[in-house]
XYZ file of C-alpha atoms in Angstrom:
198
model
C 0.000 0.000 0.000
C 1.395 3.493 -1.112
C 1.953 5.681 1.463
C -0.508 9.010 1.404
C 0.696 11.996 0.562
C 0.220 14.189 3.307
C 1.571 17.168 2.228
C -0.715 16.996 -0.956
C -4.008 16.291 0.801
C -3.285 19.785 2.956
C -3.044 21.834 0.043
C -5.999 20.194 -1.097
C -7.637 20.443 2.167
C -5.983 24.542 2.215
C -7.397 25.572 -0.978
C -10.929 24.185 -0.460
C -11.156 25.851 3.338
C -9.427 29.000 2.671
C -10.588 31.845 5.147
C -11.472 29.040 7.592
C -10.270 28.748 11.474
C -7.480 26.610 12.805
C -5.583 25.960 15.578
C -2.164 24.874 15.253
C -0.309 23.054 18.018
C 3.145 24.560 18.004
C 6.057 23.113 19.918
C 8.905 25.818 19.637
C 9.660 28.980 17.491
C 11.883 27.185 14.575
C 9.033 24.268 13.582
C 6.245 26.900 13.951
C 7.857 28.986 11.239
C 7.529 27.517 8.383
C 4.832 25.848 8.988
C 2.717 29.354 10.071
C 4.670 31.028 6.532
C 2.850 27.915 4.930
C -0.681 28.915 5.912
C -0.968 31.911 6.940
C -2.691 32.563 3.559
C -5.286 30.305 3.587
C -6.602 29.874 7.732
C -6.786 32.616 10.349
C -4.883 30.725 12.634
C -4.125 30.823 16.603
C -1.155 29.101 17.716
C -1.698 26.681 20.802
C 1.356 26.481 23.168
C 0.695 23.050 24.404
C 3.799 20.800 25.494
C 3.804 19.113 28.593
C 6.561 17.031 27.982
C 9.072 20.389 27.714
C 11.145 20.947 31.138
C 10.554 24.162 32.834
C 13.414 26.248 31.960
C 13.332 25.124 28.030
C 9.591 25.327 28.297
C 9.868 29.228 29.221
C 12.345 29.951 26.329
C 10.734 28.332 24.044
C 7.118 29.897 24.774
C 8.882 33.208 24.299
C 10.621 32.429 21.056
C 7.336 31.240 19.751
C 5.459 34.412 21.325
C 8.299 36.855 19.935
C 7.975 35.173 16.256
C 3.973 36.141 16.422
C 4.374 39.572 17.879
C 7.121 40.021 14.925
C 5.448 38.396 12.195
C 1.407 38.752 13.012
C 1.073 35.318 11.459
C -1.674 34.314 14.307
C -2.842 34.736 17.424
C -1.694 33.206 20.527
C -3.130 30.717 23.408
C -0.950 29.523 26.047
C -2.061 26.197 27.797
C -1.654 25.840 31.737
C 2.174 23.608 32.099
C 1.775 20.419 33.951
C 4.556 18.277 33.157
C 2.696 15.725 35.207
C 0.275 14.998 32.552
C 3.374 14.428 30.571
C 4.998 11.715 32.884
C 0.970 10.103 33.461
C 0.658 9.474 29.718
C 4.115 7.750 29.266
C 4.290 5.429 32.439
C 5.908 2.681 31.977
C 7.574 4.004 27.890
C 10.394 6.427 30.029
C 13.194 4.058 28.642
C 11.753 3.267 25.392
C 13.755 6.034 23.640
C 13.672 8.622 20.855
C 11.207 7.584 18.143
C 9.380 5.254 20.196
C 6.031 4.265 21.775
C 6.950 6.776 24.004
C 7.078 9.410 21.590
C 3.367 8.394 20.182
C 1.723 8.478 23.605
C 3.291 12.280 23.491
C 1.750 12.833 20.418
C -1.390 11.780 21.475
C -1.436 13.531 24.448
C -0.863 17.065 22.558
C -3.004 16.746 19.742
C -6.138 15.126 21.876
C -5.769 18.668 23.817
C -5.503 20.759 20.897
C -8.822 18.818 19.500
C -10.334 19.748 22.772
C -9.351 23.647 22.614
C -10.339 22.978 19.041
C -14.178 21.856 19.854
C -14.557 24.100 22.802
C -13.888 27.131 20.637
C -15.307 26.651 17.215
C -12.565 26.008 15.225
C -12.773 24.334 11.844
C -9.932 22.752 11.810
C -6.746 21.894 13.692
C -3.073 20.419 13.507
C 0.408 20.390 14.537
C 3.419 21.331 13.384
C 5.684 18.148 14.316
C 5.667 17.189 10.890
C 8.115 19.614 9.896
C 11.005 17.879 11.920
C 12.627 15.254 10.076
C 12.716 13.583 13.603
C 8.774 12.989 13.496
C 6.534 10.025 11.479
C 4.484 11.880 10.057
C 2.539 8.509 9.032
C 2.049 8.299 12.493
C 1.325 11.875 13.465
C -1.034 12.045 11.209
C -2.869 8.463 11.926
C -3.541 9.930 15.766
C -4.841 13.093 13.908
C -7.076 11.737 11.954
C -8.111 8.734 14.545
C -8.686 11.758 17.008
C -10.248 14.691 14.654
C -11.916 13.032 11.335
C -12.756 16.034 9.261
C -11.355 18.628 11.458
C -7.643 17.298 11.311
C -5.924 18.934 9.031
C -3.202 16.714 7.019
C 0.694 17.920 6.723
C 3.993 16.648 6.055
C 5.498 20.374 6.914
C 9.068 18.642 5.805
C 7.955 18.326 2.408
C 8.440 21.024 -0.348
C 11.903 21.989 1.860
C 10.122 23.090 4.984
C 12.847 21.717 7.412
C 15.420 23.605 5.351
C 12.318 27.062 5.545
C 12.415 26.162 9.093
C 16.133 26.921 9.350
C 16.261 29.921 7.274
C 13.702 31.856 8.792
C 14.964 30.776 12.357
C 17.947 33.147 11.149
C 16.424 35.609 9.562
C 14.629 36.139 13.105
C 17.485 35.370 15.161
C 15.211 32.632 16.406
C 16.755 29.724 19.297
C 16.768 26.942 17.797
C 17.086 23.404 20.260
C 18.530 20.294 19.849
C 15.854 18.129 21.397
C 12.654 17.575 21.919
C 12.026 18.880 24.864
C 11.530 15.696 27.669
C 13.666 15.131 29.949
C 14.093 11.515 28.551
C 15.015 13.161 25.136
C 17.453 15.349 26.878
C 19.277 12.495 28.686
C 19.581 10.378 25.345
C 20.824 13.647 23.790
C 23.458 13.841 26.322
C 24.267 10.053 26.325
C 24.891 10.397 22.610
C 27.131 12.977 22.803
C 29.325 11.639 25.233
């Protein structure tokens, strides 16, 4: 079976819906901007700062990265979610060890984009997504699987990485002097990062 293409049924999905409402999950500064440059003329979006699994101190940073690229830009508007990083470490009990790319990783996904349908519902958007596709880190497949399982029409489909969105991703992070990470954000992710490097 052919794998979809993602990136295609968004456009499709884009052109059809354009002028509609979505909310984008965003996870940090760098993913959000390409993806935000990518439909910013088709959706009058709001950004949803929803990330649990980010540690305090990177969580803070990136929130104002991500809040300074709005403010600069006027690409969307802006909700910040409450941080527990407890409903973070409840959703992957028992995956802490199963490292980067793992089971772990989808019970994350889950976690983020079953909130972001909720915000989604509770305030009359049409649509609503995330921009984790854009990392060439992510399965998209899978991303998008939880999406769709979670949202049926209201998910909108992406594979931000395609068309050179990474690559946008890193360009634009310059052009706004944006800080850019080198991990996801967990404290699991950190501590493989670190292992690695050794």
């Amino acid at each position: 079976m052919n794998r979809p293409d993602f990136d295609k049924l968004m456009q499709e999905q884009a052109e059809k819906n354009a002028g509609k409402r979505l909310l984008l999950h965003c996870c940090c500064a760098p993913c959000s901007s390409a993806c935000l440059e990518r439909l910013k003329d088709y959706f009058k979006i709001t950004v949803l700062f929803y990330n649990p699994n980010i540690e305090d101190g990177e969580y803070e940073r990136r929130k104002q990265e991500l809040w300074r690229l709005i403010e600069e830009t006027g690409w969307a508007d802006f909700i910040d979610c409450d941080h527990d990083e407890s409903e973070f470490y409840s959703a992957v009990q028992g995956f802490e060890d199963a490292g980067e790319r793992s089971s772990r990783c989808l019970k994350c996904f889950e976690l983020r984009l079953a909130k972001t349908k909720k915000v989604a519902d509770e305030n009359g958007y049409d649509f609503f997504t995330t921009t984790l596709t854009v990392s060439p880190l992510k399965n998209a497949l899978a991303i998008n699987e939880i999406g769709a399982r979670l949202g049926g029409e209201k998910w909108l489909y992406s594979d931000f990485k395609k068309r050179n969105g990474y690559l946008r991703s890193t360009e634009l992070s310059k052009q706004y002097g944006l800080y850019r990470q080198n991990y996801c954000g967990c404290k699991f992710s950190k501590r493989e990062r670190d292992k690695n490097n050794l």
